PDB file of C-alpha atoms in Angstrom:
ATOM      1  CA  PHE V  29     153.247 -96.982 -18.580  1.00 93.00           C
ATOM      2  CA  PRO V  30     154.009 -93.497 -19.942  1.00 92.00           C
ATOM      3  CA  ARG V  31     156.801 -94.800 -22.194  1.00 94.00           C
ATOM      4  CA  ASP V  32     154.539 -97.311 -23.969  1.00 96.00           C
ATOM      5  CA  THR V  33     154.969 -95.675 -27.366  1.00 96.00           C
ATOM      6  CA  ALA V  34     152.662 -98.063 -29.221  1.00 96.00           C
ATOM      7  CA  ALA V  35     149.730 -97.299 -26.917  1.00 97.00           C
ATOM      8  CA  ARG V  36     150.452 -93.582 -27.036  1.00 97.00           C
ATOM      9  CA  THR V  37     150.599 -93.384 -30.825  1.00 96.00           C
ATOM     10  CA  GLN V  38     147.475 -95.528 -31.208  1.00 96.00           C
ATOM     11  CA  LEU V  39     145.537 -93.339 -28.799  1.00 97.00           C
ATOM     12  CA  SER V  40     146.776 -90.230 -30.585  1.00 96.00           C
ATOM     13  CA  LEU V  41     145.469 -91.541 -33.892  1.00 95.00           C
ATOM     14  CA  LEU V  42     142.098 -92.390 -32.364  1.00 96.00           C
ATOM     15  CA  LEU V  43     141.852 -88.913 -30.837  1.00 96.00           C
ATOM     16  CA  SER V  44     142.620 -87.333 -34.217  1.00 94.00           C
ATOM     17  CA  LEU V  45     139.984 -89.463 -35.929  1.00 92.00           C
ATOM     18  CA  SER V  46     137.407 -88.648 -33.241  1.00 92.00           C
ATOM     19  CA  SER V  47     137.685 -84.908 -33.939  1.00 86.00           C
ATOM     20  CA  ASN V  48     139.919 -84.161 -30.965  1.00 92.00           C
ATOM     21  CA  PRO V  49     143.151 -83.207 -32.752  1.00 94.00           C
ATOM     22  CA  ALA V  50     144.425 -80.855 -30.060  1.00 95.00           C
ATOM     23  CA  ALA V  51     144.376 -83.664 -27.489  1.00 97.00           C
ATOM     24  CA  ALA V  52     146.159 -85.941 -29.974  1.00 96.00           C
ATOM     25  CA  VAL V  53     148.969 -83.441 -30.465  1.00 97.00           C
ATOM     26  CA  LYS V  54     149.292 -82.866 -26.712  1.00 97.00           C
ATOM     27  CA  LEU V  55     149.502 -86.603 -26.074  1.00 97.00           C
ATOM     28  CA  VAL V  56     152.386 -87.028 -28.522  1.00 98.00           C
ATOM     29  CA  GLN V  57     154.131 -83.944 -27.167  1.00 97.00           C
ATOM     30  CA  GLN V  58     154.007 -85.421 -23.663  1.00 97.00           C
ATOM     31  CA  GLY V  59     155.665 -88.552 -24.999  1.00 97.00           C
ATOM     32  CA  LEU V  60     158.389 -86.545 -26.726  1.00 97.00           C
ATOM     33  CA  GLU V  61     159.118 -84.752 -23.464  1.00 97.00           C
ATOM     34  CA  LEU V  62     160.034 -88.163 -22.040  1.00 97.00           C
ATOM     35  CA  ASP V  63     161.813 -89.481 -25.158  1.00 96.00           C
ATOM     36  CA  PRO V  64     162.694 -86.568 -27.485  1.00 96.00           C
ATOM     37  CA  GLU V  65     164.224 -88.729 -30.225  1.00 96.00           C
ATOM     38  CA  ASP V  66     161.726 -91.603 -30.289  1.00 96.00           C
ATOM     39  CA  ALA V  67     161.186 -92.272 -34.004  1.00 96.00           C
ATOM     40  CA  ALA V  68     157.606 -93.519 -33.637  1.00 97.00           C
ATOM     41  CA  LEU V  69     156.589 -90.419 -31.693  1.00 97.00           C
ATOM     42  CA  LEU V  70     158.364 -88.091 -34.107  1.00 97.00           C
ATOM     43  CA  ASN V  71     156.502 -89.827 -36.909  1.00 97.00           C
ATOM     44  CA  GLN V  72     153.146 -89.571 -35.142  1.00 97.00           C
ATOM     45  CA  MET V  73     153.670 -85.878 -34.439  1.00 98.00           C
ATOM     46  CA  VAL V  74     153.796 -85.200 -38.178  1.00 98.00           C
ATOM     47  CA  TYR V  75     150.443 -86.910 -38.750  1.00 97.00           C
ATOM     48  CA  ALA V  76     148.830 -85.501 -35.584  1.00 97.00           C
ATOM     49  CA  THR V  77     149.678 -81.881 -36.412  1.00 97.00           C
ATOM     50  CA  ALA V  78     148.653 -82.375 -40.042  1.00 96.00           C
ATOM     51  CA  MET V  79     145.293 -83.817 -38.973  1.00 95.00           C
ATOM     52  CA  ALA V  80     144.934 -80.822 -36.661  1.00 95.00           C
ATOM     53  CA  GLY V  81     145.192 -78.595 -39.741  1.00 94.00           C
ATOM     54  CA  ASP V  82     148.346 -76.824 -38.592  1.00 95.00           C
ATOM     55  CA  ASN V  83     150.478 -76.492 -41.717  1.00 95.00           C
ATOM     56  CA  ALA V  84     153.407 -74.775 -40.000  1.00 97.00           C
ATOM     57  CA  ALA V  85     153.437 -77.272 -37.131  1.00 97.00           C
ATOM     58  CA  TRP V  86     153.437 -80.416 -39.258  1.00 97.00           C
ATOM     59  CA  ARG V  87     156.236 -79.087 -41.464  1.00 97.00           C
ATOM     60  CA  LYS V  88     158.249 -78.235 -38.348  1.00 97.00           C
ATOM     61  CA  ALA V  89     157.556 -81.720 -36.959  1.00 98.00           C
ATOM     62  CA  SER V  90     158.599 -83.303 -40.261  1.00 98.00           C
ATOM     63  CA  ASP V  91     161.828 -81.293 -40.386  1.00 98.00           C
ATOM     64  CA  ARG V  92     162.598 -82.335 -36.804  1.00 97.00           C
ATOM     65  CA  TYR V  93     161.956 -86.001 -37.570  1.00 97.00           C
ATOM     66  CA  ILE V  94     164.320 -85.853 -40.564  1.00 97.00           C
ATOM     67  CA  GLN V  95     166.955 -83.964 -38.550  1.00 97.00           C
ATOM     68  CA  LEU V  96     166.904 -86.243 -35.501  1.00 96.00           C
ATOM     69  CA  GLN V  97     166.625 -89.508 -37.448  1.00 94.00           C
ATOM     70  CA  PRO V  98     168.703 -88.887 -40.614  1.00 93.00           C
ATOM     71  CA  SER V  99     169.142 -92.606 -41.323  1.00 93.00           C
ATOM     72  CA  ASP V 100     165.434 -93.366 -40.902  1.00 95.00           C
ATOM     73  CA  HIS V 101     164.053 -92.890 -44.395  1.00 96.00           C
ATOM     74  CA  ASN V 102     160.547 -93.433 -43.088  1.00 97.00           C
ATOM     75  CA  ALA V 103     160.772 -89.735 -42.223  1.00 97.00           C
ATOM     76  CA  LEU V 104     160.796 -88.924 -45.948  1.00 96.00           C
ATOM     77  CA  ASP V 105     157.981 -91.379 -46.621  1.00 97.00           C
ATOM     78  CA  THR V 106     155.871 -89.778 -43.893  1.00 97.00           C
ATOM     79  CA  ARG V 107     156.525 -86.338 -45.355  1.00 98.00           C
ATOM     80  CA  GLY V 108     155.483 -87.521 -48.818  1.00 97.00           C
ATOM     81  CA  GLU V 109     152.311 -89.177 -47.523  1.00 96.00           C
ATOM     82  CA  THR V 110     151.345 -86.083 -45.540  1.00 97.00           C
ATOM     83  CA  LEU V 111     151.863 -83.833 -48.545  1.00 97.00           C
ATOM     84  CA  TYR V 112     149.714 -86.150 -50.656  1.00 95.00           C
ATOM     85  CA  LEU V 113     146.942 -86.334 -48.062  1.00 92.00           C
ATOM     86  CA  LEU V 114     146.907 -82.533 -47.886  1.00 95.00           C
ATOM     87  CA  GLY V 115     146.650 -82.244 -51.668  1.00 93.00           C
ATOM     88  CA  ASN V 116     150.184 -80.993 -52.354  1.00 95.00           C
ATOM     89  CA  ASN V 117     150.805 -83.479 -55.138  1.00 94.00           C
ATOM     90  CA  GLU V 118     153.824 -81.878 -56.789  1.00 95.00           C
ATOM     91  CA  GLU V 119     155.808 -81.642 -53.556  1.00 97.00           C
ATOM     92  CA  ALA V 120     154.702 -85.153 -52.613  1.00 97.00           C
ATOM     93  CA  LEU V 121     156.001 -86.477 -55.945  1.00 96.00           C
ATOM     94  CA  ALA V 122     159.335 -84.734 -55.423  1.00 97.00           C
ATOM     95  CA  THR V 123     159.609 -86.267 -51.949  1.00 97.00           C
ATOM     96  CA  PHE V 124     158.885 -89.814 -53.102  1.00 97.00           C
ATOM     97  CA  ARG V 125     161.353 -89.428 -55.978  1.00 96.00           C
ATOM     98  CA  LYS V 126     163.989 -88.289 -53.503  1.00 96.00           C
ATOM     99  CA  LEU V 127     163.224 -91.356 -51.398  1.00 97.00           C
ATOM    100  CA  LEU V 128     163.746 -93.532 -54.466  1.00 95.00           C
ATOM    101  CA  GLU V 129     167.185 -91.956 -54.875  1.00 95.00           C
ATOM    102  CA  VAL V 130     168.331 -92.543 -51.297  1.00 95.00           C
ATOM    103  CA  GLU V 131     166.660 -95.933 -50.712  1.00 95.00           C
ATOM    104  CA  PRO V 132     164.992 -97.425 -53.804  1.00 93.00           C
ATOM    105  CA  ASP V 133     163.860-100.577 -51.981  1.00 94.00           C
ATOM    106  CA  PHE V 134     162.287 -98.743 -49.037  1.00 94.00           C
ATOM    107  CA  SER V 135     159.294-100.724 -47.736  1.00 91.00           C
ATOM    108  CA  GLY V 136     159.365-103.127 -50.676  1.00 91.00           C
ATOM    109  CA  TYR V 137     159.750-100.438 -53.365  1.00 92.00           C
ATOM    110  CA  SER V 138     156.492 -98.865 -52.178  1.00 92.00           C
ATOM    111  CA  SER V 139     157.507 -95.415 -53.451  1.00 95.00           C
ATOM    112  CA  TYR V 140     156.682 -96.563 -56.982  1.00 95.00           C
ATOM    113  CA  GLN V 141     153.129 -97.407 -55.890  1.00 91.00           C
ATOM    114  CA  LYS V 142     152.656 -94.003 -54.282  1.00 95.00           C
ATOM    115  CA  ILE V 143     154.040 -92.166 -57.291  1.00 96.00           C
ATOM    116  CA  ALA V 144     151.622 -94.135 -59.466  1.00 94.00           C
ATOM    117  CA  LEU V 145     148.690 -93.202 -57.225  1.00 91.00           C
ATOM    118  CA  ILE V 146     149.513 -89.500 -57.396  1.00 95.00           C
ATOM    119  CA  MET V 147     150.003 -89.655 -61.164  1.00 94.00           C
ATOM    120  CA  ALA V 148     146.631 -91.370 -61.551  1.00 92.00           C
ATOM    121  CA  ASP V 149     144.945 -88.701 -59.431  1.00 89.00           C
ATOM    122  CA  GLN V 150     146.454 -86.091 -61.758  1.00 90.00           C
ATOM    123  CA  GLY V 151     145.192 -87.916 -64.843  1.00 91.00           C
ATOM    124  CA  SER V 152     148.707 -88.893 -65.977  1.00 94.00           C
ATOM    125  CA  TYR V 153     147.696 -92.489 -66.568  1.00 94.00           C
ATOM    126  CA  GLU V 154     150.624 -93.511 -68.779  1.00 95.00           C
ATOM    127  CA  ASP V 155     153.120 -92.242 -66.198  1.00 95.00           C
ATOM    128  CA  ALA V 156     151.160 -94.011 -63.466  1.00 95.00           C
ATOM    129  CA  ALA V 157     151.268 -97.270 -65.411  1.00 95.00           C
ATOM    130  CA  ALA V 158     155.011 -96.840 -65.970  1.00 96.00           C
ATOM    131  CA  ALA V 159     155.553 -96.400 -62.222  1.00 95.00           C
ATOM    132  CA  LEU V 160     153.577 -99.579 -61.528  1.00 93.00           C
ATOM    133  CA  ASN V 161     155.652-101.412 -64.127  1.00 94.00           C
ATOM    134  CA  ASP V 162     158.788-100.261 -62.305  1.00 94.00           C
ATOM    135  CA  TYR V 163     157.328-101.567 -59.058  1.00 93.00           C
ATOM    136  CA  GLU V 164     156.579-104.971 -60.555  1.00 91.00           C
ATOM    137  CA  ALA V 165     160.060-105.132 -62.089  1.00 92.00           C
ATOM    138  CA  HIS V 166     161.728-104.597 -58.697  1.00 92.00           C
ATOM    139  CA  ALA V 167     159.359-106.160 -56.163  1.00 89.00           C
ATOM    140  CA  SER V 168     159.848-109.647 -54.771  1.00 89.00           C
ATOM    141  CA  PRO V 169     157.578-112.464 -56.003  1.00 86.00           C
ATOM    142  CA  GLU V 170     155.623-112.246 -52.749  1.00 83.00           C
ATOM    143  CA  GLU V 171     155.119-108.498 -53.107  1.00 84.00           C
ATOM    144  CA  GLN V 172     154.160-108.890 -56.768  1.00 85.00           C
ATOM    145  CA  ARG V 173     151.080-110.843 -55.679  1.00 85.00           C
ATOM    146  CA  LEU V 174     149.595-107.544 -54.576  1.00 86.00           C
ATOM    147  CA  ALA V 175     150.265-105.879 -57.938  1.00 90.00           C
ATOM    148  CA  PRO V 176     146.625-106.441 -59.055  1.00 92.00           C
ATOM    149  CA  LEU V 177     145.522-104.244 -56.145  1.00 91.00           C
ATOM    150  CA  TYR V 178     147.577-101.301 -57.392  1.00 92.00           C
ATOM    151  CA  GLN V 179     146.485-101.948 -60.982  1.00 94.00           C
ATOM    152  CA  ALA V 180     142.888-101.856 -59.718  1.00 94.00           C
ATOM    153  CA  ARG V 181     143.427 -98.440 -58.166  1.00 92.00           C
ATOM    154  CA  LEU V 182     144.749 -97.156 -61.472  1.00 93.00           C
ATOM    155  CA  ALA V 183     141.824 -98.695 -63.352  1.00 93.00           C
ATOM    156  CA  GLU V 184     139.384 -97.095 -60.905  1.00 91.00           C
ATOM    157  CA  ALA V 185     140.989 -93.685 -61.449  1.00 90.00           C
ATOM    158  CA  MET V 186     140.640 -94.204 -65.202  1.00 91.00           C
ATOM    159  CA  GLY V 187     136.961 -95.136 -64.854  1.00 88.00           C
ATOM    160  CA  ASP V 188     137.482 -98.739 -65.978  1.00 90.00           C
ATOM    161  CA  THR V 189     135.039-100.354 -63.547  1.00 87.00           C
ATOM    162  CA  GLY V 190     135.417-103.909 -64.842  1.00 87.00           C
ATOM    163  CA  ALA V 191     139.215-103.937 -64.607  1.00 91.00           C
ATOM    164  CA  ALA V 192     139.083-102.298 -61.189  1.00 92.00           C
ATOM    165  CA  MET V 193     136.697-104.939 -59.842  1.00 89.00           C
ATOM    166  CA  GLU V 194     138.783-107.793 -61.225  1.00 91.00           C
ATOM    167  CA  GLY V 195     141.974-106.294 -59.781  1.00 92.00           C
ATOM    168  CA  TYR V 196     140.455-105.794 -56.337  1.00 92.00           C
ATOM    169  CA  LEU V 197     139.175-109.383 -56.342  1.00 89.00           C
ATOM    170  CA  ARG V 198     142.607-110.761 -57.255  1.00 90.00           C
ATOM    171  CA  GLY V 199     144.218-108.541 -54.634  1.00 90.00           C
ATOM    172  CA  ALA V 200     141.765-109.788 -51.978  1.00 89.00           C
ATOM    173  CA  GLU V 201     142.456-113.393 -52.963  1.00 88.00           C
ATOM    174  CA  ALA V 202     146.211-112.825 -52.611  1.00 89.00           C
ATOM    175  CA  LEU V 203     145.781-111.292 -49.165  1.00 89.00           C
ATOM    176  CA  GLY V 204     143.441-114.083 -48.129  1.00 86.00           C
ATOM    177  CA  LEU V 205     145.930-116.754 -49.166  1.00 85.00           C
ATOM    178  CA  ALA V 206     148.543-114.957 -47.061  1.00 86.00           C
ATOM    179  CA  GLY V 207     146.240-115.128 -44.048  1.00 87.00           C
ATOM    180  CA  ARG V 208     145.626-111.384 -44.029  1.00 87.00           C
ATOM    181  CA  THR V 209     141.865-111.736 -43.910  1.00 85.00           C
ATOM    182  CA  ALA V 210     141.041-108.325 -42.416  1.00 87.00           C
ATOM    183  CA  ALA V 211     143.091-106.562 -45.103  1.00 88.00           C
ATOM    184  CA  ALA V 212     141.434-108.733 -47.761  1.00 87.00           C
ATOM    185  CA  GLY V 213     138.045-107.715 -46.391  1.00 87.00           C
ATOM    186  CA  GLY V 214     139.025-104.071 -46.792  1.00 88.00           C
ATOM    187  CA  VAL V 215     139.933-104.673 -50.426  1.00 90.00           C
ATOM    188  CA  LEU V 216     136.572-106.339 -51.012  1.00 88.00           C
ATOM    189  CA  MET V 217     134.986-103.166 -49.640  1.00 89.00           C
ATOM    190  CA  ASN V 218     136.884-101.247 -52.347  1.00 90.00           C
ATOM    191  CA  LEU V 219     135.425-103.662 -54.907  1.00 88.00           C
ATOM    192  CA  ALA V 220     131.929-103.062 -53.530  1.00 86.00           C
ATOM    193  CA  ASN V 221     132.393 -99.292 -53.560  1.00 88.00           C
ATOM    194  CA  VAL V 222     133.437 -99.322 -57.223  1.00 89.00           C
ATOM    195  CA  ALA V 223     130.349-101.347 -58.112  1.00 85.00           C
ATOM    196  CA  ILE V 224     127.989 -99.141 -56.080  1.00 84.00           C
ATOM    197  CA  VAL V 225     129.384 -95.891 -57.482  1.00 84.00           C
ATOM    198  CA  SER V 226     129.022 -97.246 -61.018  1.00 80.00           C
ATOM    199  CA  ALA V 227     125.294 -97.743 -60.350  1.00 74.00           C
ATOM    200  CA  THR V 228     124.877 -93.980 -59.955  1.00 71.00           C
ATOM    201  CA  GLU V 229     126.608 -93.090 -63.213  1.00 64.00           C
ATOM    202  CA  LYS V 230     125.345 -92.691 -66.777  1.00 61.00           C
ATOM    203  CA  ASP V 231     124.382 -96.326 -67.359  1.00 65.00           C
ATOM    204  CA  PRO V 232     122.347 -97.479 -64.312  1.00 66.00           C
ATOM    205  CA  ALA V 233     121.584-100.868 -65.855  1.00 69.00           C
ATOM    206  CA  LEU V 234     125.283-101.644 -66.220  1.00 67.00           C
ATOM    207  CA  GLY V 235     125.883-100.283 -62.736  1.00 66.00           C
ATOM    208  CA  PHE V 236     123.315-102.547 -61.110  1.00 73.00           C
ATOM    209  CA  ALA V 237     124.754-105.462 -63.071  1.00 79.00           C
ATOM    210  CA  ASN V 238     128.126-104.556 -61.552  1.00 78.00           C
ATOM    211  CA  VAL V 239     126.593-104.621 -58.056  1.00 81.00           C
ATOM    212  CA  ALA V 240     125.183-108.113 -58.662  1.00 83.00           C
ATOM    213  CA  ARG V 241     128.524-109.225 -60.085  1.00 80.00           C
ATOM    214  CA  ALA V 242     130.400-107.789 -57.123  1.00 79.00           C
ATOM    215  CA  LEU V 243     128.105-109.625 -54.701  1.00 81.00           C
ATOM    216  CA  SER V 244     128.717-112.861 -56.582  1.00 82.00           C
ATOM    217  CA  MET V 245     132.493-112.262 -56.443  1.00 79.00           C
ATOM    218  CA  VAL V 246     132.448-111.614 -52.720  1.00 79.00           C
ATOM    219  CA  LYS V 247     130.382-114.733 -52.008  1.00 81.00           C
ATOM    220  CA  THR V 248     133.161-116.886 -53.467  1.00 81.00           C
ATOM    221  CA  GLN V 249     135.612-115.710 -50.792  1.00 78.00           C
ATOM    222  CA  LYS V 250     136.326-117.577 -47.559  1.00 78.00           C
ATOM    223  CA  LEU V 251     137.984-115.022 -45.291  1.00 76.00           C
ATOM    224  CA  LEU V 252     136.841-116.116 -41.833  1.00 73.00           C
ATOM    225  CA  GLY V 253     133.914-113.726 -41.912  1.00 68.00           C
ATOM    226  CA  GLU V 254     135.704-110.630 -43.229  1.00 63.00           C
ATOM    227  CA  GLU V 255     133.868-110.909 -46.550  1.00 62.00           C
TER     228      GLU V 255
END
């Protein structure tokens, strides 16, 4: 089924992650030869070429995606994410701000979260917090349940281990209640990582206490085995 885009994009991602980026790019290119304007393939080509380390190629792929799918604002989101993943924070910020201008509610106002993450990475914690406040002000009640997860990421960037652990736990609980047990399990892994890293820092006693506390937190969860 050569036009099964979902299978093709999934295989491309797996090839990229298994250190075979050239094969991943070729696979997507073969799909685009069949369906040159397929949005999912255009999107995957941006990530595949970026993961292959070809700066010129991923920018060309991103430009093509934007040109061929001008009403699909996911093209801008993909560009912003790729820039962030490659460490080009300033250009990534500009891209997400542009996305806010053209479609503020894109993907549940997720641009605010991404702006906050970049700001936190840059040490601009007040600006990051302001972006998260904007997200919470606009997001639906259902989306707001995940706000503790984003607050936890900010707290982790600031070195506030306790707040980060609490936020990740609340985020995992929200995902679990929504039936998203695998995603909740991933968030609990973030909680565990924060606790483990803290055990290697300046106050080992506090760090090991955090590990014990994290284990106790995780044991309270009932996520069909994902915990």
